Amino acid sequence: MSRDASITLTWADGDFKFRLGWGELEELQEKTDAGPQVVLQRLYAGTWRVEDISNTIRLALIGGGMSPEEAVKKVRFYVEQRPPAESVPIALAVLSAGLIGAPDEKLGELEAPSRKRGKSSSRTAKSDLAPSTGLVQR
């Protein structure tokens, strides 16, 4: 994740950049007839609607730089033709990144100061995992 709320994840047939900026969040709100935080809560609680999943992923691919046409193709093939629950972790990760963002630091930068002081650190930065999904970001 980065300060611009983008996240790169291995999904479908490769590594993709996902980003939900203000415009994509507005469209998500229109398409799902719910605020982005409501959609996020539905995804976490398991009370999601299928359009919550497909629209979140499609709009995040577009926000990440993919053409709308290619994003629709990817979602139709890798989301809409698969069991819906299979795509929930991706939707959760990208929507969480869009709403919450992430710190500027990378894992290596977080550990460097403690090594300089002579301490060993086995901390794992939470920003290296997609929220509650176990998906490792690239």
Short mmCIF file of N, CA and C in Angstrom, two decimals:
data_model
loop_
_atom_site.label_atom_id
_atom_site.label_comp_id
_atom_site.label_asym_id
_atom_site.label_seq_id
_atom_site.Cartn_x
_atom_site.Cartn_y
_atom_site.Cartn_z
N MET A 1 0.84 -1.17 0.00
CA MET A 1 0.00 0.00 0.00
C MET A 1 0.89 1.24 0.00
N SER A 2 0.29 2.33 -0.39
CA SER A 2 1.05 3.57 -0.39
C SER A 2 0.14 4.71 0.04
N ARG A 3 0.72 5.90 0.13
CA ARG A 3 0.00 7.07 0.59
C ARG A 3 -1.17 7.42 -0.34
N ASP A 4 -1.11 7.05 -1.61
CA ASP A 4 -2.21 7.37 -2.52
C ASP A 4 -3.31 6.32 -2.47
N ALA A 5 -3.27 5.45 -1.48
CA ALA A 5 -4.29 4.42 -1.25
C ALA A 5 -4.26 3.32 -2.31
N SER A 6 -3.15 3.19 -3.02
CA SER A 6 -3.04 2.10 -3.98
C SER A 6 -2.44 0.88 -3.30
N ILE A 7 -2.77 -0.27 -3.86
CA ILE A 7 -2.26 -1.53 -3.35
C ILE A 7 -2.05 -2.44 -4.56
N THR A 8 -0.95 -3.15 -4.57
CA THR A 8 -0.68 -4.10 -5.65
C THR A 8 -0.80 -5.49 -5.07
N LEU A 9 -1.66 -6.29 -5.70
CA LEU A 9 -1.91 -7.65 -5.22
C LEU A 9 -1.80 -8.64 -6.37
N THR A 10 -1.42 -9.84 -6.03
CA THR A 10 -1.48 -10.93 -7.00
C THR A 10 -2.92 -11.41 -7.04
N TRP A 11 -3.51 -11.32 -8.20
CA TRP A 11 -4.93 -11.67 -8.38
C TRP A 11 -5.12 -12.12 -9.82
N ALA A 12 -6.06 -12.97 -10.02
CA ALA A 12 -6.43 -13.43 -11.37
C ALA A 12 -5.21 -13.99 -12.08
N ASP A 13 -4.75 -13.30 -13.13
CA ASP A 13 -3.65 -13.82 -13.93
C ASP A 13 -2.37 -13.00 -13.83
N GLY A 14 -2.20 -12.30 -12.69
CA GLY A 14 -0.98 -11.51 -12.54
C GLY A 14 -1.00 -10.62 -11.31
N ASP A 15 -0.07 -9.69 -11.28
CA ASP A 15 0.00 -8.68 -10.22
C ASP A 15 -0.65 -7.41 -10.76
N PHE A 16 -1.58 -6.86 -9.98
CA PHE A 16 -2.32 -5.70 -10.44
C PHE A 16 -2.32 -4.61 -9.38
N LYS A 17 -2.29 -3.38 -9.87
CA LYS A 17 -2.42 -2.22 -8.99
C LYS A 17 -3.90 -1.89 -8.88
N PHE A 18 -4.36 -1.75 -7.65
CA PHE A 18 -5.74 -1.37 -7.36
C PHE A 18 -5.72 -0.03 -6.62
N ARG A 19 -6.64 0.84 -6.95
CA ARG A 19 -6.73 2.11 -6.24
C ARG A 19 -8.17 2.62 -6.32
N LEU A 20 -8.70 2.97 -5.17
CA LEU A 20 -10.01 3.60 -5.12
C LEU A 20 -9.83 5.04 -4.66
N GLY A 21 -9.75 5.94 -5.64
CA GLY A 21 -9.68 7.36 -5.34
C GLY A 21 -11.08 7.91 -5.10
N TRP A 22 -11.16 9.20 -4.93
CA TRP A 22 -12.44 9.85 -4.61
C TRP A 22 -13.50 9.55 -5.68
N GLY A 23 -13.13 9.67 -6.94
CA GLY A 23 -14.09 9.44 -8.03
C GLY A 23 -14.59 8.01 -8.07
N GLU A 24 -13.69 7.06 -7.87
CA GLU A 24 -14.09 5.65 -7.85
C GLU A 24 -14.97 5.34 -6.65
N LEU A 25 -14.67 5.96 -5.51
CA LEU A 25 -15.52 5.76 -4.32
C LEU A 25 -16.91 6.33 -4.54
N GLU A 26 -16.99 7.48 -5.23
CA GLU A 26 -18.31 8.05 -5.54
C GLU A 26 -19.10 7.12 -6.45
N GLU A 27 -18.44 6.56 -7.46
CA GLU A 27 -19.13 5.64 -8.37
C GLU A 27 -19.53 4.35 -7.64
N LEU A 28 -18.67 3.86 -6.76
CA LEU A 28 -19.01 2.68 -5.97
C LEU A 28 -20.27 2.95 -5.15
N GLN A 29 -20.35 4.12 -4.57
CA GLN A 29 -21.52 4.51 -3.79
C GLN A 29 -22.79 4.50 -4.65
N GLU A 30 -22.67 5.03 -5.86
CA GLU A 30 -23.81 5.04 -6.78
C GLU A 30 -24.21 3.62 -7.20
N LYS A 31 -23.22 2.80 -7.55
CA LYS A 31 -23.51 1.45 -8.05
C LYS A 31 -24.07 0.52 -6.98
N THR A 32 -23.68 0.73 -5.73
CA THR A 32 -24.11 -0.17 -4.66
C THR A 32 -25.23 0.43 -3.80
N ASP A 33 -25.57 1.70 -4.07
CA ASP A 33 -26.58 2.41 -3.29
C ASP A 33 -26.26 2.36 -1.79
N ALA A 34 -24.97 2.50 -1.51
CA ALA A 34 -24.50 2.50 -0.11
C ALA A 34 -23.17 3.23 -0.06
N GLY A 35 -22.89 3.86 1.06
CA GLY A 35 -21.60 4.50 1.24
C GLY A 35 -20.48 3.48 1.27
N PRO A 36 -19.27 3.90 0.92
CA PRO A 36 -18.15 2.96 0.91
C PRO A 36 -17.90 2.28 2.26
N GLN A 37 -18.11 2.99 3.35
CA GLN A 37 -17.92 2.37 4.66
C GLN A 37 -18.98 1.29 4.91
N VAL A 38 -20.19 1.51 4.43
CA VAL A 38 -21.25 0.50 4.55
C VAL A 38 -20.87 -0.73 3.75
N VAL A 39 -20.35 -0.52 2.53
CA VAL A 39 -19.92 -1.64 1.70
C VAL A 39 -18.80 -2.40 2.41
N LEU A 40 -17.85 -1.68 2.97
CA LEU A 40 -16.75 -2.32 3.70
C LEU A 40 -17.29 -3.14 4.87
N GLN A 41 -18.22 -2.59 5.61
CA GLN A 41 -18.80 -3.32 6.74
C GLN A 41 -19.53 -4.57 6.27
N ARG A 42 -20.25 -4.47 5.14
CA ARG A 42 -20.94 -5.65 4.61
C ARG A 42 -19.94 -6.73 4.21
N LEU A 43 -18.83 -6.32 3.60
CA LEU A 43 -17.81 -7.29 3.21
C LEU A 43 -17.21 -7.98 4.44
N TYR A 44 -16.90 -7.20 5.47
CA TYR A 44 -16.34 -7.78 6.70
C TYR A 44 -17.34 -8.69 7.40
N ALA A 45 -18.60 -8.27 7.43
CA ALA A 45 -19.62 -9.02 8.19
C ALA A 45 -20.16 -10.22 7.43
N GLY A 46 -19.86 -10.31 6.14
CA GLY A 46 -20.40 -11.41 5.36
C GLY A 46 -21.83 -11.16 4.90
N THR A 47 -22.27 -9.91 4.96
CA THR A 47 -23.62 -9.55 4.52
C THR A 47 -23.58 -8.81 3.18
N TRP A 48 -22.51 -9.06 2.42
CA TRP A 48 -22.30 -8.38 1.15
C TRP A 48 -23.35 -8.76 0.11
N ARG A 49 -23.42 -7.92 -0.89
CA ARG A 49 -24.19 -8.19 -2.10
C ARG A 49 -23.19 -8.44 -3.21
N VAL A 50 -23.57 -9.18 -4.22
CA VAL A 50 -22.61 -9.50 -5.27
C VAL A 50 -22.08 -8.24 -5.96
N GLU A 51 -22.92 -7.21 -6.09
CA GLU A 51 -22.45 -5.97 -6.72
C GLU A 51 -21.42 -5.26 -5.84
N ASP A 52 -21.43 -5.49 -4.54
CA ASP A 52 -20.39 -4.93 -3.67
C ASP A 52 -19.02 -5.44 -4.10
N ILE A 53 -18.95 -6.72 -4.39
CA ILE A 53 -17.69 -7.36 -4.74
C ILE A 53 -17.24 -6.94 -6.14
N SER A 54 -18.10 -7.13 -7.13
CA SER A 54 -17.70 -6.88 -8.51
C SER A 54 -17.40 -5.40 -8.77
N ASN A 55 -18.22 -4.51 -8.24
CA ASN A 55 -17.99 -3.08 -8.46
C ASN A 55 -16.74 -2.59 -7.75
N THR A 56 -16.48 -3.08 -6.56
CA THR A 56 -15.28 -2.67 -5.83
C THR A 56 -14.02 -3.05 -6.61
N ILE A 57 -13.97 -4.28 -7.08
CA ILE A 57 -12.79 -4.74 -7.81
C ILE A 57 -12.66 -4.04 -9.14
N ARG A 58 -13.75 -3.92 -9.88
CA ARG A 58 -13.71 -3.25 -11.20
C ARG A 58 -13.23 -1.81 -11.08
N LEU A 59 -13.83 -1.07 -10.15
CA LEU A 59 -13.47 0.34 -9.99
C LEU A 59 -12.04 0.51 -9.48
N ALA A 60 -11.59 -0.41 -8.64
CA ALA A 60 -10.21 -0.33 -8.13
C ALA A 60 -9.20 -0.63 -9.23
N LEU A 61 -9.53 -1.53 -10.14
CA LEU A 61 -8.65 -1.78 -11.28
C LEU A 61 -8.55 -0.54 -12.17
N ILE A 62 -9.68 0.10 -12.42
CA ILE A 62 -9.69 1.33 -13.21
C ILE A 62 -8.88 2.42 -12.51
N GLY A 63 -9.11 2.56 -11.21
CA GLY A 63 -8.36 3.55 -10.44
C GLY A 63 -6.87 3.26 -10.43
N GLY A 64 -6.51 2.00 -10.57
CA GLY A 64 -5.11 1.60 -10.61
C GLY A 64 -4.47 1.77 -11.97
N GLY A 65 -5.25 2.18 -12.97
CA GLY A 65 -4.69 2.47 -14.28
C GLY A 65 -5.14 1.58 -15.42
N MET A 66 -5.95 0.57 -15.13
CA MET A 66 -6.43 -0.32 -16.19
C MET A 66 -7.56 0.38 -16.94
N SER A 67 -7.68 0.09 -18.23
CA SER A 67 -8.77 0.68 -19.01
C SER A 67 -10.11 0.11 -18.51
N PRO A 68 -11.18 0.90 -18.59
CA PRO A 68 -12.48 0.39 -18.16
C PRO A 68 -12.89 -0.89 -18.88
N GLU A 69 -12.58 -0.99 -20.17
CA GLU A 69 -12.94 -2.17 -20.95
C GLU A 69 -12.21 -3.41 -20.44
N GLU A 70 -10.92 -3.27 -20.17
CA GLU A 70 -10.13 -4.40 -19.68
C GLU A 70 -10.57 -4.78 -18.27
N ALA A 71 -10.90 -3.78 -17.44
CA ALA A 71 -11.37 -4.06 -16.07
C ALA A 71 -12.67 -4.85 -16.10
N VAL A 72 -13.57 -4.48 -16.99
CA VAL A 72 -14.85 -5.21 -17.11
C VAL A 72 -14.57 -6.65 -17.52
N LYS A 73 -13.68 -6.86 -18.49
CA LYS A 73 -13.35 -8.22 -18.93
C LYS A 73 -12.78 -9.05 -17.79
N LYS A 74 -11.84 -8.46 -17.06
CA LYS A 74 -11.23 -9.19 -15.93
C LYS A 74 -12.28 -9.57 -14.90
N VAL A 75 -13.13 -8.63 -14.53
CA VAL A 75 -14.15 -8.90 -13.51
C VAL A 75 -15.16 -9.93 -14.00
N ARG A 76 -15.57 -9.83 -15.25
CA ARG A 76 -16.51 -10.83 -15.77
C ARG A 76 -15.92 -12.23 -15.74
N PHE A 77 -14.63 -12.34 -16.07
CA PHE A 77 -14.00 -13.66 -16.13
C PHE A 77 -13.57 -14.18 -14.77
N TYR A 78 -12.91 -13.33 -13.96
CA TYR A 78 -12.31 -13.79 -12.70
C TYR A 78 -13.17 -13.56 -11.46
N VAL A 79 -14.25 -12.80 -11.59
CA VAL A 79 -15.13 -12.58 -10.43
C VAL A 79 -16.51 -13.17 -10.69
N GLU A 80 -17.15 -12.75 -11.77
CA GLU A 80 -18.54 -13.11 -12.00
C GLU A 80 -18.74 -14.56 -12.44
N GLN A 81 -17.68 -15.23 -12.88
CA GLN A 81 -17.80 -16.63 -13.26
C GLN A 81 -17.24 -17.57 -12.20
N ARG A 82 -16.97 -17.04 -11.03
CA ARG A 82 -16.43 -17.81 -9.91
C ARG A 82 -17.39 -17.67 -8.72
N PRO A 83 -17.24 -18.50 -7.71
CA PRO A 83 -18.06 -18.33 -6.50
C PRO A 83 -17.81 -16.94 -5.89
N PRO A 84 -18.83 -16.20 -5.55
CA PRO A 84 -18.65 -14.83 -5.05
C PRO A 84 -17.71 -14.72 -3.86
N ALA A 85 -17.81 -15.62 -2.91
CA ALA A 85 -16.99 -15.52 -1.70
C ALA A 85 -15.49 -15.61 -1.99
N GLU A 86 -15.13 -16.17 -3.13
CA GLU A 86 -13.73 -16.28 -3.51
C GLU A 86 -13.08 -14.91 -3.72
N SER A 87 -13.86 -13.92 -4.12
CA SER A 87 -13.33 -12.59 -4.42
C SER A 87 -13.49 -11.60 -3.27
N VAL A 88 -14.14 -12.00 -2.20
CA VAL A 88 -14.33 -11.10 -1.06
C VAL A 88 -13.00 -10.60 -0.48
N PRO A 89 -11.99 -11.46 -0.28
CA PRO A 89 -10.74 -10.95 0.28
C PRO A 89 -10.09 -9.84 -0.55
N ILE A 90 -10.17 -9.94 -1.87
CA ILE A 90 -9.61 -8.90 -2.74
C ILE A 90 -10.41 -7.61 -2.57
N ALA A 91 -11.73 -7.72 -2.61
CA ALA A 91 -12.57 -6.54 -2.44
C ALA A 91 -12.32 -5.88 -1.08
N LEU A 92 -12.18 -6.68 -0.04
CA LEU A 92 -11.88 -6.15 1.30
C LEU A 92 -10.55 -5.41 1.31
N ALA A 93 -9.55 -6.00 0.72
CA ALA A 93 -8.21 -5.40 0.74
C ALA A 93 -8.19 -4.08 0.00
N VAL A 94 -8.78 -4.03 -1.20
CA VAL A 94 -8.70 -2.80 -1.98
C VAL A 94 -9.59 -1.70 -1.40
N LEU A 95 -10.75 -2.06 -0.88
CA LEU A 95 -11.61 -1.05 -0.28
C LEU A 95 -11.03 -0.52 1.02
N SER A 96 -10.42 -1.39 1.80
CA SER A 96 -9.76 -0.95 3.03
C SER A 96 -8.63 0.02 2.70
N ALA A 97 -7.83 -0.30 1.69
CA ALA A 97 -6.74 0.59 1.29
C ALA A 97 -7.27 1.93 0.82
N GLY A 98 -8.39 1.91 0.08
CA GLY A 98 -8.97 3.15 -0.41
C GLY A 98 -9.53 4.03 0.68
N LEU A 99 -10.08 3.43 1.71
CA LEU A 99 -10.70 4.21 2.79
C LEU A 99 -9.74 4.57 3.90
N ILE A 100 -8.81 3.67 4.21
CA ILE A 100 -7.94 3.87 5.35
C ILE A 100 -6.56 4.35 4.94
N GLY A 101 -6.08 3.92 3.77
CA GLY A 101 -4.73 4.26 3.34
C GLY A 101 -3.72 3.45 4.12
N ALA A 102 -2.48 3.90 4.07
CA ALA A 102 -1.40 3.20 4.76
C ALA A 102 -0.27 4.17 5.04
N PRO A 103 0.55 3.86 6.01
CA PRO A 103 1.70 4.74 6.29
C PRO A 103 2.70 4.73 5.15
N ASP A 104 3.56 5.75 5.10
CA ASP A 104 4.58 5.84 4.05
C ASP A 104 5.66 4.80 4.19
N GLU A 105 5.93 4.33 5.42
CA GLU A 105 7.06 3.45 5.67
C GLU A 105 6.84 2.06 5.09
N LYS A 106 7.93 1.46 4.69
CA LYS A 106 7.94 0.06 4.27
C LYS A 106 8.49 -0.76 5.42
N LEU A 107 8.31 -2.07 5.38
CA LEU A 107 8.77 -2.94 6.45
C LEU A 107 10.25 -2.74 6.75
N GLY A 108 11.10 -2.70 5.74
CA GLY A 108 12.54 -2.51 5.94
C GLY A 108 12.85 -1.21 6.66
N GLU A 109 12.12 -0.16 6.37
CA GLU A 109 12.33 1.12 7.02
C GLU A 109 11.88 1.07 8.48
N LEU A 110 10.86 0.27 8.76
CA LEU A 110 10.41 0.15 10.14
C LEU A 110 11.43 -0.57 11.00
N GLU A 111 12.10 -1.57 10.44
CA GLU A 111 13.04 -2.38 11.22
C GLU A 111 14.41 -1.73 11.34
N ALA A 112 14.78 -0.87 10.44
CA ALA A 112 16.12 -0.29 10.43
C ALA A 112 16.48 0.42 11.74
N PRO A 113 15.63 1.27 12.31
CA PRO A 113 16.04 1.96 13.53
C PRO A 113 16.36 1.01 14.69
N SER A 114 15.62 -0.07 14.86
CA SER A 114 15.89 -0.97 15.98
C SER A 114 17.20 -1.72 15.78
N ARG A 115 17.61 -1.99 14.55
CA ARG A 115 18.89 -2.64 14.30
C ARG A 115 20.04 -1.69 14.61
N LYS A 116 19.84 -0.42 14.32
CA LYS A 116 20.88 0.57 14.61
C LYS A 116 21.13 0.67 16.11
N ARG A 117 20.12 0.42 16.91
CA ARG A 117 20.27 0.49 18.36
C ARG A 117 20.79 -0.83 18.91
N GLY A 118 21.03 -1.80 18.04
CA GLY A 118 21.57 -3.07 18.49
C GLY A 118 20.51 -4.05 18.94
N LYS A 119 19.27 -3.73 18.72
CA LYS A 119 18.18 -4.64 19.09
C LYS A 119 17.74 -5.39 17.85
N SER A 120 17.35 -6.63 18.05
CA SER A 120 16.77 -7.37 16.93
C SER A 120 15.27 -7.22 17.00
N SER A 121 14.67 -7.18 15.86
CA SER A 121 13.23 -6.98 15.80
C SER A 121 12.61 -8.04 14.93
N SER A 122 11.57 -8.65 15.41
CA SER A 122 10.85 -9.64 14.60
C SER A 122 9.45 -9.14 14.29
N ARG A 123 9.30 -7.81 14.38
CA ARG A 123 7.99 -7.23 14.09
C ARG A 123 7.62 -7.44 12.63
N THR A 124 6.35 -7.61 12.40
CA THR A 124 5.82 -7.64 11.05
C THR A 124 4.89 -6.46 10.92
N ALA A 125 5.11 -5.65 9.92
CA ALA A 125 4.26 -4.48 9.72
C ALA A 125 2.90 -4.93 9.22
N LYS A 126 1.85 -4.44 9.85
CA LYS A 126 0.50 -4.79 9.42
C LYS A 126 0.23 -4.28 8.02
N SER A 127 0.93 -3.23 7.60
CA SER A 127 0.70 -2.70 6.27
C SER A 127 1.16 -3.64 5.17
N ASP A 128 1.90 -4.70 5.50
CA ASP A 128 2.33 -5.66 4.49
C ASP A 128 1.30 -6.74 4.23
N LEU A 129 0.23 -6.76 4.98
CA LEU A 129 -0.85 -7.70 4.75
C LEU A 129 -2.11 -6.93 4.44
N ALA A 130 -2.87 -7.43 3.54
CA ALA A 130 -4.17 -6.84 3.30
C ALA A 130 -5.01 -7.07 4.55
N PRO A 131 -5.83 -6.10 4.96
CA PRO A 131 -6.57 -6.20 6.20
C PRO A 131 -7.39 -7.49 6.31
N SER A 132 -7.13 -8.25 7.31
CA SER A 132 -7.89 -9.45 7.68
C SER A 132 -7.98 -10.49 6.57
N THR A 133 -7.11 -10.43 5.60
CA THR A 133 -7.23 -11.37 4.50
C THR A 133 -6.05 -12.32 4.40
N GLY A 134 -4.90 -11.92 4.93
CA GLY A 134 -3.72 -12.72 4.78
C GLY A 134 -3.08 -12.59 3.42
N LEU A 135 -3.60 -11.72 2.57
CA LEU A 135 -3.03 -11.51 1.25
C LEU A 135 -1.78 -10.66 1.38
N VAL A 136 -0.70 -11.08 0.77
CA VAL A 136 0.53 -10.34 0.83
C VAL A 136 0.54 -9.36 -0.33
N GLN A 137 0.81 -8.10 -0.02
CA GLN A 137 0.89 -7.11 -1.09
C GLN A 137 2.27 -7.14 -1.71
N ARG A 138 2.38 -6.71 -2.94
CA ARG A 138 3.65 -6.69 -3.68
C ARG A 138 4.14 -5.27 -3.76
#
